[in-house]
mmCIF file of C-alpha atoms in Angstrom:
data_model
loop_
_atom_site.group_PDB
_atom_site.id
_atom_site.type_symbol
_atom_site.label_atom_id
_atom_site.label_comp_id
_atom_site.label_asym_id
_atom_site.label_seq_id
_atom_site.Cartn_x
_atom_site.Cartn_y
_atom_site.Cartn_z
ATOM 1 C CA MET A 30 35.579 82.981 23.570
ATOM 2 C CA ARG A 31 36.713 79.845 21.759
ATOM 3 C CA ILE A 32 39.680 79.529 19.575
ATOM 4 C CA ILE A 33 40.914 76.592 17.090
ATOM 5 C CA GLY A 34 44.667 76.836 16.292
ATOM 6 C CA LEU A 35 45.652 75.026 13.134
ATOM 7 C CA ASP A 36 49.321 74.070 11.983
ATOM 8 C CA PRO A 37 48.922 73.122 8.269
ATOM 9 C CA GLY A 38 50.990 69.889 7.091
ATOM 10 C CA THR A 39 51.175 67.770 4.104
ATOM 11 C CA TYR A 40 50.628 64.492 6.060
ATOM 12 C CA ARG A 41 49.316 65.770 9.642
ATOM 13 C CA THR A 42 47.872 69.053 10.353
ATOM 14 C CA GLY A 43 47.695 70.062 14.113
ATOM 15 C CA TYR A 44 44.612 71.420 15.679
ATOM 16 C CA GLY A 45 44.119 72.597 19.137
ATOM 17 C CA ILE A 46 40.977 74.249 20.626
ATOM 18 C CA ILE A 47 40.965 76.241 23.634
ATOM 19 C CA ASP A 48 38.605 78.516 25.888
ATOM 20 C CA VAL A 49 39.478 82.109 26.906
ATOM 21 C CA LYS A 50 37.764 82.625 30.344
ATOM 22 C CA GLY A 51 39.003 85.951 31.875
ATOM 23 C CA SER A 52 42.657 85.470 32.377
ATOM 24 C CA ALA A 53 42.527 81.762 32.096
ATOM 25 C CA TYR A 54 43.362 79.410 29.292
ATOM 26 C CA LEU A 55 41.416 76.055 29.161
ATOM 27 C CA PRO A 56 42.056 73.149 26.566
ATOM 28 C CA VAL A 57 38.966 72.111 25.025
ATOM 29 C CA SER A 58 40.404 69.260 22.446
ATOM 30 C CA TYR A 59 43.585 69.100 20.724
ATOM 31 C CA GLY A 60 45.554 66.456 18.362
ATOM 32 C CA CYS A 61 46.136 65.923 14.613
ATOM 33 C CA LEU A 62 43.909 65.621 11.428
ATOM 34 C CA GLU A 63 46.132 62.694 9.478
ATOM 35 C CA SER A 64 45.515 60.770 6.500
ATOM 36 C CA LYS A 65 47.811 57.743 4.910
ATOM 37 C CA GLU A 66 45.938 58.473 1.495
ATOM 38 C CA VAL A 67 48.937 58.615 -0.853
ATOM 39 C CA ARG A 68 46.971 60.667 -3.420
ATOM 40 C CA ILE A 69 46.784 64.406 -2.521
ATOM 41 C CA SER A 70 43.265 64.452 -3.321
ATOM 42 C CA GLY A 71 42.394 61.886 -0.920
ATOM 43 C CA ARG A 72 44.174 63.447 1.712
ATOM 44 C CA PHE A 73 42.520 66.668 0.842
ATOM 45 C CA LEU A 74 39.192 65.072 1.055
ATOM 46 C CA SER A 75 40.072 63.507 4.473
ATOM 47 C CA ILE A 76 41.491 66.602 5.924
ATOM 48 C CA TYR A 77 38.540 68.492 5.205
ATOM 49 C CA ASP A 78 36.030 65.757 6.600
ATOM 50 C CA GLN A 79 37.870 65.592 9.570
ATOM 51 C CA LEU A 80 38.191 69.590 10.202
ATOM 52 C CA LYS A 81 34.545 70.016 9.418
ATOM 53 C CA GLU A 82 33.710 67.475 11.927
ATOM 54 C CA ILE A 83 35.760 68.965 14.773
ATOM 55 C CA LEU A 84 34.334 72.417 13.900
ATOM 56 C CA SER A 85 30.643 71.115 14.045
ATOM 57 C CA LEU A 86 31.239 69.634 17.466
ATOM 58 C CA HIS A 87 33.481 72.212 19.070
ATOM 59 C CA LYS A 88 32.094 75.125 17.378
ATOM 60 C CA PRO A 89 35.223 77.462 17.777
ATOM 61 C CA GLU A 90 34.464 81.309 17.063
ATOM 62 C CA CYS A 91 37.561 82.158 15.651
ATOM 63 C CA SER A 92 40.732 80.268 14.186
ATOM 64 C CA VAL A 93 44.204 80.802 13.595
ATOM 65 C CA VAL A 94 46.105 79.239 10.912
ATOM 66 C CA GLU A 95 49.886 79.758 10.551
ATOM 67 C CA SER A 96 50.577 82.381 7.778
ATOM 68 C CA PRO A 97 52.847 81.208 4.650
ATOM 69 C CA PHE A 98 56.675 81.183 4.825
ATOM 70 C CA LEU A 99 59.023 80.455 2.675
ATOM 71 C CA HIS A 100 60.412 77.009 3.265
ATOM 72 C CA ARG A 101 64.085 76.001 2.281
ATOM 73 C CA ASN A 102 62.226 73.885 -0.251
ATOM 74 C CA PRO A 103 59.933 75.992 -2.250
ATOM 75 C CA LYS A 104 57.997 72.843 -2.979
ATOM 76 C CA VAL A 105 57.205 72.120 0.421
ATOM 77 C CA SER A 106 56.050 75.683 0.823
ATOM 78 C CA MET A 107 53.637 75.160 -2.098
ATOM 79 C CA GLN A 108 52.290 71.837 -0.487
ATOM 80 C CA LEU A 109 51.377 73.507 2.825
ATOM 81 C CA SER A 110 49.899 76.482 1.107
ATOM 82 C CA GLU A 111 47.410 73.647 -0.830
ATOM 83 C CA VAL A 112 46.613 72.450 2.476
ATOM 84 C CA ARG A 113 45.954 75.984 3.848
ATOM 85 C CA GLY A 114 43.636 76.684 1.168
ATOM 86 C CA VAL A 115 41.837 73.367 2.044
ATOM 87 C CA LEU A 116 41.467 74.881 6.048
ATOM 88 C CA ILE A 117 40.446 78.240 5.120
ATOM 89 C CA LEU A 118 37.764 77.108 2.824
ATOM 90 C CA SER A 119 36.397 74.528 5.726
ATOM 91 C CA LEU A 120 36.469 77.441 8.492
ATOM 92 C CA ALA A 121 34.912 79.993 5.950
ATOM 93 C CA GLN A 122 32.004 77.539 4.977
ATOM 94 C CA LEU A 123 31.060 77.413 8.720
ATOM 95 C CA GLY A 124 31.647 81.260 9.239
ATOM 96 C CA VAL A 125 34.552 80.693 11.687
ATOM 97 C CA GLU A 126 36.317 84.150 11.600
ATOM 98 C CA ILE A 127 40.189 83.509 10.571
ATOM 99 C CA ALA A 128 43.382 85.126 11.784
ATOM 100 C CA GLU A 129 46.841 84.362 10.657
ATOM 101 C CA TYR A 130 50.222 84.828 12.647
ATOM 102 C CA SER A 131 53.564 83.955 11.374
ATOM 103 C CA PRO A 132 55.391 81.066 13.120
ATOM 104 C CA LEU A 133 57.849 83.972 14.539
ATOM 105 C CA GLU A 134 54.914 85.953 16.050
ATOM 106 C CA ILE A 135 53.650 82.941 17.416
ATOM 107 C CA LYS A 136 56.841 81.760 19.133
ATOM 108 C CA LYS A 137 57.535 85.406 20.478
ATOM 109 C CA ALA A 138 54.022 85.517 22.012
ATOM 110 C CA ILE A 139 54.401 82.095 23.591
ATOM 111 C CA VAL A 140 57.907 81.571 24.550
ATOM 112 C CA GLY A 141 58.935 85.119 24.181
ATOM 113 C CA TYR A 142 61.511 84.653 21.635
ATOM 114 C CA GLY A 143 61.115 84.173 17.968
ATOM 115 C CA ARG A 144 63.531 81.609 17.316
ATOM 116 C CA ALA A 145 62.500 79.203 20.106
ATOM 117 C CA ASP A 146 62.852 75.202 19.237
ATOM 118 C CA LYS A 147 60.092 73.015 19.265
ATOM 119 C CA THR A 148 60.913 71.691 22.651
ATOM 120 C CA GLN A 149 60.149 74.920 24.186
ATOM 121 C CA VAL A 150 57.107 75.668 22.601
ATOM 122 C CA GLY A 151 55.972 72.137 23.841
ATOM 123 C CA LYS A 152 56.756 72.981 27.178
ATOM 124 C CA MET A 153 55.232 76.661 27.279
ATOM 125 C CA VAL A 154 52.039 75.044 25.789
ATOM 126 C CA LYS A 155 52.156 72.486 28.544
ATOM 127 C CA THR A 156 52.476 75.042 31.554
ATOM 128 C CA LEU A 157 50.123 77.586 29.911
ATOM 129 C CA LEU A 158 46.901 75.348 29.575
ATOM 130 C CA ASN A 159 47.994 73.062 32.619
ATOM 131 C CA LEU A 160 48.226 69.796 30.405
ATOM 132 C CA PRO A 161 49.190 66.652 31.784
ATOM 133 C CA HIS A 162 51.952 66.201 29.053
ATOM 134 C CA ILE A 163 53.547 67.927 26.203
ATOM 135 C CA PRO A 164 51.417 67.045 23.115
ATOM 136 C CA ARG A 165 52.996 63.843 21.473
ATOM 137 C CA PHE A 166 53.285 65.850 18.088
ATOM 138 C CA ASN A 167 54.597 69.217 17.505
ATOM 139 C CA ASP A 168 52.336 70.012 15.159
ATOM 140 C CA THR A 169 49.714 69.812 18.111
ATOM 141 C CA SER A 170 51.713 72.081 20.077
ATOM 142 C CA ASP A 171 52.202 74.489 17.341
ATOM 143 C CA ALA A 172 48.476 74.563 16.855
ATOM 144 C CA LEU A 173 47.583 75.132 20.533
ATOM 145 C CA ALA A 174 50.297 77.874 20.565
ATOM 146 C CA ALA A 175 48.799 79.600 17.612
ATOM 147 C CA ALA A 176 45.275 79.643 19.375
ATOM 148 C CA LEU A 177 47.143 80.900 22.465
ATOM 149 C CA CYS A 178 48.993 83.544 20.567
ATOM 150 C CA HIS A 179 45.657 84.798 19.384
ATOM 151 C CA ALA A 180 44.101 84.737 22.855
ATOM 152 C CA GLN A 181 47.178 86.769 24.080
ATOM 153 C CA ARG A 182 46.682 89.440 21.353
ATOM 154 C CA GLN A 183 42.956 89.892 21.604
ATOM 155 C CA LYS A 184 43.224 90.173 25.374
ATOM 156 C CA SER A 185 45.947 93.232 25.070
ATOM 157 C CA ILE A 186 43.620 94.593 22.188
ATOM 158 C CA LEU A 187 40.611 94.653 24.729
ATOM 159 C CA ALA A 188 42.843 95.790 27.543
ATOM 160 C CA LYS A 189 43.915 98.906 25.489
ATOM 161 C CA TYR A 190 40.327 100.081 24.774
ATOM 162 C CA GLN A 191 38.946 99.332 28.337
ATOM 163 C CA MET B 11 35.809 61.653 -22.902
ATOM 164 C CA ARG B 12 35.258 65.097 -21.174
ATOM 165 C CA ILE B 13 38.003 67.086 -19.929
ATOM 166 C CA ILE B 14 38.166 70.075 -17.810
ATOM 167 C CA GLY B 15 41.081 72.189 -17.743
ATOM 168 C CA LEU B 16 41.886 74.575 -15.034
ATOM 169 C CA ASP B 17 44.188 77.398 -14.559
ATOM 170 C CA PRO B 18 44.519 78.856 -10.972
ATOM 171 C CA GLY B 19 44.796 82.255 -10.000
ATOM 172 C CA THR B 20 44.314 84.422 -6.782
ATOM 173 C CA TYR B 21 41.435 86.841 -8.525
ATOM 174 C CA ARG B 22 40.679 84.806 -11.579
ATOM 175 C CA THR B 23 40.747 80.953 -12.433
ATOM 176 C CA GLY B 24 40.359 79.849 -15.778
ATOM 177 C CA TYR B 25 38.166 76.828 -16.941
ATOM 178 C CA GLY B 26 37.748 75.042 -20.235
ATOM 179 C CA ILE B 27 35.927 72.089 -20.825
ATOM 180 C CA ILE B 28 36.242 70.355 -24.278
ATOM 181 C CA ASP B 29 34.772 66.814 -25.409
ATOM 182 C CA VAL B 30 37.175 64.454 -27.093
ATOM 183 C CA LYS B 31 35.660 62.412 -29.901
ATOM 184 C CA GLY B 32 37.959 60.231 -32.093
ATOM 185 C CA SER B 33 40.347 62.849 -33.272
ATOM 186 C CA ALA B 34 38.230 65.976 -32.890
ATOM 187 C CA TYR B 35 38.280 68.156 -30.091
ATOM 188 C CA LEU B 36 34.922 70.110 -29.263
ATOM 189 C CA PRO B 37 34.571 73.144 -26.802
ATOM 190 C CA VAL B 38 31.841 72.423 -24.447
ATOM 191 C CA SER B 39 32.068 75.447 -21.968
ATOM 192 C CA TYR B 40 34.960 77.747 -21.064
ATOM 193 C CA GLY B 41 35.366 81.044 -19.056
ATOM 194 C CA CYS B 42 36.585 82.108 -15.774
ATOM 195 C CA LEU B 43 35.713 81.863 -12.198
ATOM 196 C CA GLU B 44 35.887 85.184 -10.725
ATOM 197 C CA SER B 45 35.319 86.955 -7.332
ATOM 198 C CA LYS B 46 35.664 90.422 -6.581
ATOM 199 C CA GLU B 47 36.033 89.306 -2.629
ATOM 200 C CA VAL B 48 38.754 91.186 -0.873
ATOM 201 C CA ARG B 49 39.227 88.370 1.808
ATOM 202 C CA ILE B 50 40.612 85.154 0.822
ATOM 203 C CA SER B 51 38.187 83.199 2.718
ATOM 204 C CA GLY B 52 35.336 84.838 0.680
ATOM 205 C CA ARG B 53 37.119 84.384 -2.740
ATOM 206 C CA PHE B 54 37.944 80.451 -1.961
ATOM 207 C CA LEU B 55 34.058 80.037 -0.966
ATOM 208 C CA SER B 56 33.040 81.940 -4.409
ATOM 209 C CA ILE B 57 35.653 79.755 -6.363
ATOM 210 C CA TYR B 58 34.514 76.609 -4.683
ATOM 211 C CA ASP B 59 31.031 77.070 -5.173
ATOM 212 C CA GLN B 60 31.212 78.343 -8.727
ATOM 213 C CA LEU B 61 33.512 75.208 -9.686
ATOM 214 C CA LYS B 62 31.031 72.661 -8.084
ATOM 215 C CA GLU B 63 28.358 74.186 -10.201
ATOM 216 C CA ILE B 64 30.337 74.009 -13.468
ATOM 217 C CA LEU B 65 31.357 70.123 -12.420
ATOM 218 C CA SER B 66 27.681 69.196 -11.713
ATOM 219 C CA LEU B 67 26.288 70.842 -14.803
ATOM 220 C CA HIS B 68 28.967 69.387 -17.324
ATOM 221 C CA LYS B 69 30.085 66.330 -15.517
ATOM 222 C CA PRO B 70 33.546 66.089 -16.905
ATOM 223 C CA GLU B 71 35.305 62.788 -16.363
ATOM 224 C CA CYS B 72 38.815 64.072 -15.768
ATOM 225 C CA SER B 73 40.615 67.249 -14.817
ATOM 226 C CA VAL B 74 43.766 68.863 -15.570
ATOM 227 C CA VAL B 75 45.070 71.564 -13.057
ATOM 228 C CA GLU B 76 48.425 73.195 -13.877
ATOM 229 C CA SER B 77 51.370 71.896 -11.642
ATOM 230 C CA PRO B 78 52.519 74.333 -9.254
ATOM 231 C CA PHE B 79 55.597 76.028 -10.261
ATOM 232 C CA LEU B 80 57.929 78.651 -8.533
ATOM 233 C CA HIS B 81 57.110 81.968 -9.497
ATOM 234 C CA ARG B 82 59.607 84.754 -9.461
ATOM 235 C CA ASN B 83 57.545 86.193 -6.129
ATOM 236 C CA PRO B 84 57.265 82.992 -3.875
ATOM 237 C CA LYS B 85 54.169 84.671 -2.168
ATOM 238 C CA VAL B 86 52.442 84.468 -5.524
ATOM 239 C CA SER B 87 53.359 80.806 -5.770
ATOM 240 C CA MET B 88 51.957 80.119 -2.368
ATOM 241 C CA GLN B 89 48.488 82.018 -2.878
ATOM 242 C CA LEU B 90 48.373 80.249 -6.139
ATOM 243 C CA SER B 91 48.890 76.868 -4.470
ATOM 244 C CA GLU B 92 46.084 77.927 -1.691
ATOM 245 C CA VAL B 93 43.752 77.946 -4.838
ATOM 246 C CA ARG B 94 44.934 74.811 -6.194
ATOM 247 C CA GLY B 95 43.835 73.103 -2.751
ATOM 248 C CA VAL B 96 40.447 74.314 -3.138
ATOM 249 C CA LEU B 97 40.287 73.261 -6.843
ATOM 250 C CA ILE B 98 41.758 69.833 -5.973
ATOM 251 C CA LEU B 99 39.294 69.459 -3.181
ATOM 252 C CA SER B 100 36.233 70.493 -5.467
ATOM 253 C CA LEU B 101 37.429 67.959 -7.817
ATOM 254 C CA ALA B 102 37.946 65.151 -5.725
ATOM 255 C CA GLN B 103 34.531 65.463 -3.829
ATOM 256 C CA LEU B 104 32.948 65.022 -7.105
ATOM 257 C CA GLY B 105 35.111 62.013 -7.856
ATOM 258 C CA VAL B 106 36.851 64.063 -11.148
ATOM 259 C CA GLU B 107 40.261 62.453 -11.755
ATOM 260 C CA ILE B 108 43.074 64.633 -11.427
ATOM 261 C CA ALA B 109 45.907 65.073 -13.848
ATOM 262 C CA GLU B 110 48.948 67.547 -13.680
ATOM 263 C CA TYR B 111 50.934 69.128 -16.033
ATOM 264 C CA SER B 112 53.459 71.848 -15.754
ATOM 265 C CA PRO B 113 52.853 75.368 -17.795
ATOM 266 C CA LEU B 114 56.010 74.126 -20.024
ATOM 267 C CA GLU B 115 54.677 70.737 -20.831
ATOM 268 C CA ILE B 116 51.185 72.359 -21.702
ATOM 269 C CA LYS B 117 52.769 74.768 -24.151
ATOM 270 C CA LYS B 118 55.240 72.215 -25.748
ATOM 271 C CA ALA B 119 52.035 70.132 -26.329
ATOM 272 C CA ILE B 120 49.928 72.932 -28.001
ATOM 273 C CA VAL B 121 52.192 75.057 -29.608
ATOM 274 C CA GLY B 122 55.371 72.665 -29.975
ATOM 275 C CA TYR B 123 57.465 75.103 -28.048
ATOM 276 C CA GLY B 124 57.575 75.250 -24.086
ATOM 277 C CA ARG B 125 58.409 79.151 -24.195
ATOM 278 C CA ALA B 126 55.663 80.141 -26.392
ATOM 279 C CA ASP B 127 53.775 83.145 -25.079
ATOM 280 C CA LYS B 128 50.335 83.799 -24.268
ATOM 281 C CA THR B 129 49.153 85.156 -27.668
ATOM 282 C CA GLN B 130 50.276 82.025 -29.398
ATOM 283 C CA VAL B 131 48.725 79.875 -27.106
ATOM 284 C CA GLY B 132 45.454 81.829 -27.318
ATOM 285 C CA LYS B 133 45.887 81.430 -31.124
ATOM 286 C CA MET B 134 46.280 77.684 -31.080
ATOM 287 C CA VAL B 135 43.678 76.898 -28.753
ATOM 288 C CA LYS B 136 41.429 79.036 -31.021
ATOM 289 C CA THR B 137 42.598 76.898 -34.060
ATOM 290 C CA LEU B 138 42.488 73.546 -32.312
ATOM 291 C CA LEU B 139 38.904 74.007 -30.752
ATOM 292 C CA ASN B 140 37.515 75.888 -33.990
ATOM 293 C CA LEU B 141 36.528 79.081 -31.815
ATOM 294 C CA PRO B 142 34.924 82.124 -32.812
ATOM 295 C CA HIS B 143 37.637 84.544 -31.410
ATOM 296 C CA ILE B 144 40.498 83.865 -29.067
ATOM 297 C CA PRO B 145 39.248 83.685 -25.318
ATOM 298 C CA ARG B 146 38.822 87.180 -23.650
ATOM 299 C CA PHE B 147 41.240 86.093 -21.000
ATOM 300 C CA ASN B 148 44.452 84.213 -21.210
ATOM 301 C CA ASP B 149 43.322 82.245 -17.990
ATOM 302 C CA THR B 150 40.621 80.961 -20.173
ATOM 303 C CA SER B 151 43.051 80.062 -23.116
ATOM 304 C CA ASP B 152 45.383 78.357 -20.593
ATOM 305 C CA ALA B 153 42.684 76.084 -18.930
ATOM 306 C CA LEU B 154 41.651 75.000 -22.550
ATOM 307 C CA ALA B 155 45.106 74.403 -23.394
ATOM 308 C CA ALA B 156 45.923 72.243 -20.326
ATOM 309 C CA ALA B 157 42.517 70.051 -21.338
ATOM 310 C CA LEU B 158 43.771 69.890 -24.823
ATOM 311 C CA CYS B 159 47.133 68.740 -23.647
ATOM 312 C CA HIS B 160 45.781 65.990 -21.433
ATOM 313 C CA ALA B 161 43.561 64.997 -24.788
ATOM 314 C CA GLN B 162 46.744 64.640 -26.667
ATOM 315 C CA ARG B 163 48.544 62.628 -23.979
ATOM 316 C CA GLN B 164 45.777 60.365 -23.620
ATOM 317 C CA LYS B 165 45.639 59.618 -27.323
ATOM 318 C CA SER B 166 49.245 59.154 -27.644
ATOM 319 C CA ILE B 167 48.930 56.546 -24.697
ATOM 320 C CA LEU B 168 46.000 54.868 -26.487
ATOM 321 C CA ALA B 169 47.726 54.717 -29.703
ATOM 322 C CA LYS B 170 50.656 53.069 -28.247
ATOM 323 C CA TYR B 171 48.804 50.280 -26.928
ATOM 324 C CA GLN B 172 46.333 49.527 -29.725
#
């Protein structure tokens, strides 16, 4: 099973694709969709095109997008939701299944503790995927963590019915 | 100048296209983008396709999307923002200019009073555009009001520099 995790951001959206082979998790591709466009419309165009390219290239079967959460600044929550809309549309257009987990659920699944900090998430992602380094941006680690969370959940669901 | 106004909604997004000819405002097309899809991804696909079709058919030069506002229920604000993301992307892909006004600014421009209720907006839209009836849905009236607000603003900007 190939999973893409996405961590929406207003300027930088993390993505992380992993393959699940038995009990092994293998990294396929990870990084950030970035845009230096000042106008929101330009950023959305760019994010949409970049994501479409990645999806066409790596053909994940399912995706995980962090579920919306209320930021301290509601304006930020709304801006992130706009990006989520663009990501969900791109995924739906290519027929990729979409799952959602809250940041808390993802951290709990990966680090075992819902209030884990960014460094702990990065370290666990590096360990679980046997990466040479912790990803440069937290957004990438968070996206990989989302994909890993889904992989673990799927495995426990499968185990339950086998 | 041809303007499309959009009032994002989770199930129903109002749209209203008007032509500005001198001091006259003429209705071109108005209604709602609706989807009965239960899944968000399906609704986004449908809204995107419907808007693209309308834009290709009527070719507006500019658009007005209601700016995000904090709803009493923050979850609703975030859902509306996701729809906004999809609308902005569709508009940007077809090169339509995007303007934003808050619901308060729109009501003030159309009814002269920022806290005007939905019925007052509907009545003013009917009068200003010489419509046979008040539009069936408030979402449509709000979208037409957004387009009218932009038309008035543009006119006052032009008047200032002439």
